[in-house]
Coordinates of N, CA, C and O in Angstrom, one line a residue:
M185 N 5.6 -5.9 15.8 CA 4.0 -6.2 14.8 C 3.6 -7.8 14.8 O 4.4 -8.4 14.1
S186 N 2.3 -8.2 15.1 CA 2.5 -9.5 15.2 C 2.1 -10.0 13.8 O 2.3 -11.3 13.5
N187 N 1.5 -9.2 12.8 CA 0.9 -9.4 11.6 C 2.2 -9.0 10.5 O 2.1 -9.3 9.5
R188 N 3.3 -9.0 11.0 CA 4.4 -8.5 9.8 C 5.1 -10.1 9.5 O 5.2 -10.7 10.3
N189 N 5.4 -10.1 8.4 CA 6.0 -11.3 7.9 C 7.2 -11.6 7.6 O 8.2 -10.8 7.1
S190 N 7.5 -12.3 8.3 CA 9.3 -13.0 8.3 C 10.0 -12.7 7.3 O 11.4 -12.3 6.6
K191 N 9.4 -13.3 6.1 CA 9.9 -13.6 4.8 C 9.7 -12.1 3.9 O 10.8 -11.8 3.3
V192 N 9.0 -11.0 4.4 CA 9.0 -9.7 4.0 C 10.4 -9.0 4.6 O 11.0 -8.5 4.1
D193 N 10.1 -9.4 5.7 CA 11.2 -8.9 6.5 C 12.5 -9.1 6.0 O 13.8 -8.4 5.6
T194 N 13.0 -10.6 5.7 CA 14.1 -10.7 4.9 C 14.1 -10.4 3.5 O 15.5 -9.8 3.2
F195 N 13.1 -10.1 2.6 CA 13.3 -9.7 2.0 C 13.5 -8.4 1.7 O 14.8 -7.6 0.7
M196 N 13.4 -7.2 2.5 CA 13.4 -6.0 3.0 C 14.7 -5.8 2.9 O 15.7 -4.8 2.7
E197 N 15.5 -6.6 3.8 CA 17.1 -6.8 4.1 C 17.9 -6.6 2.7 O 19.2 -6.1 2.7
T198 N 17.3 -7.2 1.6 CA 18.0 -7.2 0.2 C 17.7 -6.0 -0.8 O 18.4 -5.9 -1.8
V199 N 16.9 -5.0 -0.2 CA 16.4 -3.9 -1.2 C 17.6 -3.0 -1.0 O 17.3 -2.4 0.0
E200 N 17.3 -2.4 -2.0 CA 18.1 -0.8 -2.1 C 17.6 0.0 -2.6 O 16.7 0.0 -3.7
H201 N 16.4 0.7 -1.6 CA 15.6 2.0 -2.3 C 16.3 3.5 -1.3 O 17.0 3.1 -0.4
P202 N 16.2 4.1 -1.8 CA 17.0 5.6 -1.5 C 16.2 6.0 -0.1 O 16.5 6.7 0.7
H203 N 14.7 5.1 0.1 CA 13.5 5.8 1.0 C 13.3 4.3 1.3 O 12.4 4.4 2.2
K204 N 14.6 3.5 1.9 CA 14.1 2.1 2.3 C 13.2 2.3 4.2 O 12.6 2.0 4.6
D205 N 13.6 3.0 4.7 CA 13.1 4.0 6.0 C 11.4 4.1 5.8 O 10.8 4.1 6.6
A206 N 11.3 4.9 5.3 CA 9.9 5.1 4.2 C 8.9 3.8 4.6 O 8.1 4.1 4.9
V207 N 9.5 3.2 3.4 CA 8.6 1.8 2.9 C 8.8 1.1 4.3 O 7.4 0.6 4.4
D208 N 9.5 0.7 5.2 CA 9.4 0.1 6.5 C 8.7 0.7 7.1 O 7.4 0.6 8.0
Y209 N 8.5 1.8 7.3 CA 7.2 3.0 8.5 C 6.0 2.6 7.6 O 5.0 2.4 8.5
L210 N 6.0 2.7 6.5 CA 4.2 2.5 5.7 C 3.6 1.1 6.1 O 2.8 0.7 5.9
R211 N 4.9 0.1 5.8 CA 4.6 -1.2 6.2 C 3.8 -1.2 7.8 O 2.9 -2.0 7.5
T212 N 4.5 -0.7 8.5 CA 4.0 -0.7 9.7 C 2.7 -0.3 10.1 O 1.9 -0.6 10.6
A213 N 2.5 0.8 9.1 CA 0.9 2.2 9.4 C -0.1 1.0 8.5 O -1.2 1.1 9.0
I214 N 0.4 0.1 7.5 CA -0.6 -0.3 6.6 C -0.9 -1.7 7.7 O -2.0 -1.7 7.9
L215 N -0.1 -2.1 8.4 CA -0.6 -3.3 9.2 C -1.2 -2.9 10.4 O -2.4 -3.4 11.2
R216 N -1.2 -1.5 10.8 CA -2.0 -1.0 12.2 C -3.1 -1.0 11.3 O -4.4 -0.5 11.9
A217 N -3.4 -0.7 10.2 CA -4.6 0.1 9.7 C -5.7 -0.8 9.4 O -6.9 -0.7 10.0
E218 N -4.9 -1.9 9.8 CA -6.4 -3.3 9.6 C -5.5 -4.6 9.9 O -4.7 -5.0 9.4
P219 N -6.0 -4.8 11.4 CA -5.3 -5.9 11.8 C -5.3 -7.3 10.9 O -4.6 -8.2 11.2
E220 N -6.5 -7.6 9.7 CA -6.6 -8.8 9.3 C -6.2 -8.8 8.1 O -5.9 -9.8 7.3
V221 N -5.2 -8.0 7.8 CA -4.3 -7.8 6.6 C -3.0 -8.5 7.1 O -2.7 -8.7 7.9
T222 N -2.7 -9.3 5.5 CA -1.3 -10.1 5.7 C -0.6 -9.4 4.6 O -0.9 -8.8 3.2
E223 N 0.6 -9.4 4.9 CA 2.0 -9.3 3.8 C 2.6 -10.0 3.2 O 2.7 -11.2 4.2
Q224 N 3.1 -10.2 2.2 CA 4.1 -11.2 1.7 C 4.5 -10.5 0.3 O 4.3 -9.2 0.5
V225 N 5.2 -11.3 -0.1 CA 6.5 -10.4 -1.4 C 5.9 -10.7 -2.6 O 5.5 -12.1 -2.8
K226 N 5.3 -9.8 -3.5 CA 4.1 -10.3 -4.7 C 5.1 -8.6 -5.8 O 5.3 -7.5 -5.0
W227 N 5.2 -9.3 -6.5 CA 5.8 -8.3 -7.7 C 7.2 -8.0 -7.2 O 7.1 -6.9 -7.8
N228 N 7.5 -8.4 -6.7 CA 8.9 -8.0 -6.4 C 9.1 -6.7 -5.3 O 9.9 -5.9 -5.2
A229 N 8.0 -6.8 -4.1 CA 7.8 -5.8 -3.6 C 6.8 -6.1 -2.2 O 6.1 -7.0 -2.6
P230 N 7.0 -5.5 -1.2 CA 5.8 -5.8 -0.1 C 4.5 -5.6 -0.7 O 4.0 -4.6 -1.5
S231 N 3.4 -6.4 -0.3 CA 2.0 -6.5 -1.0 C 1.2 -7.0 0.2 O 1.5 -7.7 0.9
F232 N 0.0 -6.4 0.4 CA -1.2 -6.4 1.4 C -2.2 -6.8 1.0 O -2.6 -6.7 0.0
C233 N -2.4 -8.2 1.4 CA -3.7 -8.7 1.5 C -5.2 -8.7 2.4 O -4.7 -8.9 3.7
Y234 N -6.2 -8.6 1.9 CA -7.1 -8.7 2.6 C -7.9 -10.1 2.0 O -8.6 -9.7 1.2
E235 N -8.3 -11.2 3.3 CA -9.7 -11.9 2.4 C -8.9 -12.5 1.2 O -9.9 -12.8 0.3
G236 N -7.6 -12.7 1.2 CA -7.1 -13.1 -0.2 C -7.0 -12.7 -1.1 O -6.7 -13.2 -2.1
T237 N -7.3 -11.3 -1.3 CA -7.0 -10.7 -2.2 C -6.3 -9.7 -2.1 O -6.4 -8.6 -1.4
D238 N -5.1 -9.2 -3.3 CA -4.1 -8.0 -3.3 C -5.0 -6.9 -3.1 O -5.6 -6.4 -3.5
R239 N -4.7 -5.8 -1.9 CA -5.1 -4.6 -2.1 C -4.0 -3.3 -2.1 O -4.4 -2.3 -2.6
V240 N -3.1 -3.5 -1.6 CA -2.2 -2.8 -1.6 C -0.8 -2.9 -1.7 O -0.3 -3.9 -0.9
T241 N -0.3 -2.8 -2.7 CA 0.9 -3.1 -3.3 C 2.3 -2.0 -3.1 O 2.2 -1.0 -4.3
F242 N 3.6 -2.2 -2.8 CA 4.7 -1.3 -2.9 C 5.2 -1.2 -4.7 O 4.8 -2.1 -4.8
Q243 N 5.7 -0.1 -5.0 CA 6.1 -0.3 -6.2 C 7.6 0.4 -6.0 O 8.0 1.8 -5.8
L244 N 8.5 -0.5 -6.0 CA 10.2 -0.2 -5.4 C 10.9 0.4 -6.7 O 11.8 0.6 -6.6
K245 N 10.0 0.7 -8.0 CA 10.9 0.9 -8.8 C 11.3 2.6 -8.5 O 12.3 2.7 -9.8
S246 N 10.5 3.6 -8.4 CA 10.4 4.7 -8.4 C 11.5 4.9 -7.1 O 12.0 4.5 -6.4
K247 N 12.1 6.4 -7.4 CA 13.2 7.0 -6.2 C 12.2 7.4 -4.9 O 12.8 7.3 -4.0
D248 N 10.8 7.8 -5.6 CA 9.8 8.3 -5.1 C 9.2 6.9 -3.8 O 9.4 5.9 -4.0
V249 N 8.6 7.1 -2.8 CA 7.9 5.9 -2.0 C 6.5 5.9 -2.9 O 5.7 6.8 -2.7
Q250 N 6.1 4.9 -3.5 CA 4.9 4.4 -4.2 C 4.3 3.4 -4.0 O 4.8 2.6 -3.5
L251 N 2.8 3.3 -3.6 CA 2.2 2.3 -3.3 C 0.9 2.5 -4.6 O 0.6 3.1 -4.5
I252 N 0.6 1.6 -4.6 CA -0.6 0.8 -5.6 C -1.7 0.5 -5.0 O -1.5 -0.6 -4.1
F253 N -3.1 1.0 -5.0 CA -4.2 0.4 -4.2 C -4.6 -0.1 -5.5 O -5.2 0.7 -6.3
H254 N -5.1 -1.1 -5.1 CA -6.1 -1.8 -6.4 C -6.7 -2.8 -5.5 O -6.8 -3.0 -4.5
R255 N -7.6 -3.8 -6.3 CA -8.7 -4.7 -6.1 C -8.5 -6.0 -6.4 O -9.4 -6.9 -6.7
G256 N -7.2 -6.4 -6.4 CA -6.6 -7.5 -6.8 C -5.7 -7.7 -8.4 O -5.6 -6.4 -8.9
V257 N -5.2 -8.6 -8.5 CA -4.4 -8.7 -9.9 C -5.1 -7.9 -11.1 O -4.8 -7.4 -11.8
Q258 N -6.4 -8.2 -11.4 CA -7.0 -8.2 -12.6 C -7.8 -6.9 -12.3 O -8.3 -6.3 -10.9
V259 N -8.0 -6.0 -13.2 CA -8.9 -4.8 -13.0 C -10.4 -5.5 -13.2 O -10.9 -6.3 -13.9
K260 N -11.3 -4.7 -12.2 CA -12.5 -5.5 -11.8 C -13.4 -4.5 -12.8 O -13.4 -3.5 -13.3
D261 N -14.7 -5.2 -13.5 CA -15.4 -5.2 -14.7 C -16.8 -4.4 -13.6 O -17.9 -4.7 -14.6
D262 N -16.6 -3.6 -12.9 CA -17.9 -2.9 -12.0 C -17.3 -1.6 -11.9 O -18.1 -1.3 -11.0
A263 N -16.7 -1.1 -12.7 CA -16.9 0.8 -12.6 C -17.8 1.3 -12.3 O -17.3 2.1 -11.6
G264 N -19.0 1.0 -12.9 CA -20.3 1.7 -12.6 C -20.6 1.2 -11.3 O -21.1 2.3 -10.5
E265 N -19.9 0.3 -10.3 CA -20.4 -0.2 -9.5 C -20.2 0.4 -8.1 O -20.0 0.8 -7.3
F266 N -18.2 0.6 -8.4 CA -17.3 0.8 -7.5 C -17.1 2.2 -7.3 O -17.0 2.8 -8.0
A267 N -17.4 3.1 -6.3 CA -16.9 4.2 -5.9 C -16.3 4.3 -4.5 O -16.4 3.5 -3.6
F268 N -15.3 5.0 -4.7 CA -14.2 5.2 -3.3 C -13.9 6.7 -3.1 O -13.5 7.2 -4.4
Q269 N -14.2 7.3 -2.4 CA -14.1 8.6 -1.7 C -12.5 8.7 -1.4 O -12.7 8.2 -0.2
D270 N -12.1 9.7 -1.6 CA -10.6 10.0 -1.2 C -10.5 11.1 -0.4 O -10.3 12.4 -1.3
D271 N -10.6 11.4 0.5 CA -11.0 12.5 1.2 C -9.2 13.5 1.6 O -9.2 14.3 1.8
S272 N -8.7 12.5 1.7 CA -7.1 12.5 1.8 C -6.3 13.4 0.8 O -5.1 14.2 0.9
G273 N -6.9 13.1 -0.7 CA -6.3 14.0 -1.6 C -4.6 12.8 -1.9 O -4.2 13.6 -2.8
L274 N -4.5 12.0 -1.3 CA -3.5 11.5 -1.2 C -3.4 10.8 -2.9 O -2.1 10.4 -3.4
M275 N -4.6 10.0 -3.4 CA -4.6 9.3 -4.4 C -4.6 9.8 -5.4 O -5.2 10.8 -5.9
K276 N -3.8 9.3 -6.4 CA -3.9 9.9 -8.1 C -4.1 8.4 -8.5 O -3.5 7.5 -8.8
W277 N -5.7 8.6 -9.2 CA -6.2 7.4 -10.0 C -5.9 7.2 -11.4 O -5.4 8.3 -11.9
R278 N -5.5 5.7 -11.6 CA -4.6 5.2 -12.6 C -6.0 4.4 -13.3 O -5.9 4.1 -14.7
S279 N -7.0 4.0 -13.0 CA -8.2 3.4 -13.2 C -9.3 3.7 -12.6 O -9.0 4.4 -11.7
S280 N -10.5 3.2 -13.0 CA -11.7 3.3 -12.3 C -11.9 2.3 -10.8 O -12.0 2.9 -9.9
D281 N -10.4 1.5 -10.8 CA -10.2 0.6 -9.5 C -9.0 0.8 -8.9 O -8.4 0.3 -7.8
R282 N -8.0 1.5 -9.5 CA -6.7 1.9 -9.1 C -5.7 3.0 -8.6 O -6.5 3.6 -9.9
A283 N -5.5 3.0 -8.2 CA -4.6 4.2 -7.5 C -3.2 4.7 -6.9 O -3.1 3.2 -6.6
M284 N -2.5 5.5 -7.1 CA -1.3 5.1 -6.6 C -0.9 6.5 -5.5 O -1.5 7.7 -5.8
V285 N -0.7 6.2 -4.5 CA -0.1 7.1 -3.5 C 1.5 7.2 -3.2 O 1.9 6.3 -3.2
T286 N 2.1 8.1 -3.3 CA 3.5 8.9 -3.5 C 3.7 9.7 -2.4 O 3.3 10.7 -1.9
F287 N 4.8 9.0 -1.5 CA 5.7 10.1 -0.7 C 6.6 10.3 -1.1 O 7.7 9.3 -1.7
K288 N 7.2 11.5 -0.9 CA 8.8 11.8 -1.3 C 9.6 11.3 -0.4 O 10.8 11.1 -0.8
D289 N 9.5 11.0 1.2 CA 10.5 10.7 1.9 C 9.5 10.5 2.9 O 8.6 10.2 3.4
L290 N 10.8 9.7 4.2 CA 10.1 9.4 5.6 C 9.4 10.8 6.3 O 8.3 10.3 6.9
A291 N 9.8 11.7 6.0 CA 9.4 13.1 6.4 C 7.7 13.3 6.0 O 6.6 13.4 6.9
D292 N 7.8 13.3 4.8 CA 6.6 13.3 4.0 C 5.6 11.9 4.5 O 4.4 12.4 4.8
A293 N 6.1 10.7 4.5 CA 5.0 10.0 5.0 C 4.5 10.0 6.5 O 3.7 9.9 6.7
Q294 N 5.6 10.7 7.4 CA 5.1 10.8 8.9 C 4.2 11.9 8.6 O 3.5 11.9 9.5
A295 N 4.4 12.7 7.9 CA 3.5 14.0 7.8 C 1.9 13.9 7.4 O 1.0 14.3 7.9
H296 N 1.7 12.7 7.1 CA 0.4 12.2 6.3 C 0.3 10.8 6.9 O -1.0 10.2 6.6
E297 N 0.7 10.5 8.2 CA 0.3 9.2 8.4 C -0.7 8.8 9.2 O -1.6 7.9 8.4
A298 N -1.9 10.0 9.5 CA -3.0 10.2 9.9 C -3.9 9.3 9.0 O -4.4 8.6 9.0
A299 N -3.7 10.5 7.6 CA -4.6 10.5 6.6 C -4.3 9.1 6.0 O -5.6 8.2 5.1
F300 N -3.1 8.8 6.0 CA -2.8 7.4 5.3 C -3.3 5.6 6.0 O -3.8 5.3 5.4
I301 N -2.9 6.3 7.4 CA -4.0 4.9 7.9 C -5.9 4.8 7.5 O -5.7 4.0 7.5
D302 N -6.1 6.1 7.8 CA -7.3 6.1 7.3 C -8.0 5.7 6.2 O -8.6 4.7 5.9
L303 N -7.2 6.2 5.0 CA -7.0 5.8 3.7 C -7.1 4.4 3.4 O -8.0 3.5 2.8
V304 N -5.8 3.9 3.7 CA -5.8 1.8 3.9 C -6.6 1.3 4.5 O -7.2 0.8 4.0
G305 N -7.4 2.0 5.4 CA -8.3 1.1 6.2 C -9.7 1.1 5.8 O -10.1 0.0 5.4
R306 N -10.0 2.1 5.0 CA -11.3 2.3 4.1 C -11.2 1.3 2.8 O -12.1 1.1 2.6
W307 N -9.8 1.7 2.1 CA -9.7 1.2 1.0 C -9.5 -0.5 1.3 O -10.4 -1.2 0.6
I308 N -8.9 -0.9 2.3 CA -9.1 -2.1 2.6 C -11.0 -3.2 2.4 O -11.0 -4.4 2.1
R309 N -11.4 -2.1 3.1 CA -12.7 -3.0 3.1 C -13.4 -2.5 2.1 O -15.4 -2.8 2.4
A310 N -13.2 -1.9 1.0 CA -14.2 -1.0 0.1 C -14.6 -2.1 -0.6 O -13.7 -3.1 -1.1

């Protein structure tokens, strides 16, 4: 995949996570969802940016595979204006513009791949 970042690849070689295979699988899915997304290491995890704003970041502290969907570092003060419809049911909202998606393992991620890719693509552009 052309927009994979070699620095993130190197970082992932050092990561110890029980579902590292699922993290790698989902990295590829995110990069497929939106060709203009870039990835970097931020907050000690792979993070994905669109037009210079962080949009999706792995949270590697959990034994599950968790991803934070956000709209940058700071919570935006436009809660009344921002709306996002999650038809997949994958998102658990943490605030008006931040949600978490959790997968138990690689099989769980693979089972929800199509819905996840659609969700990421729509979130990135929201």
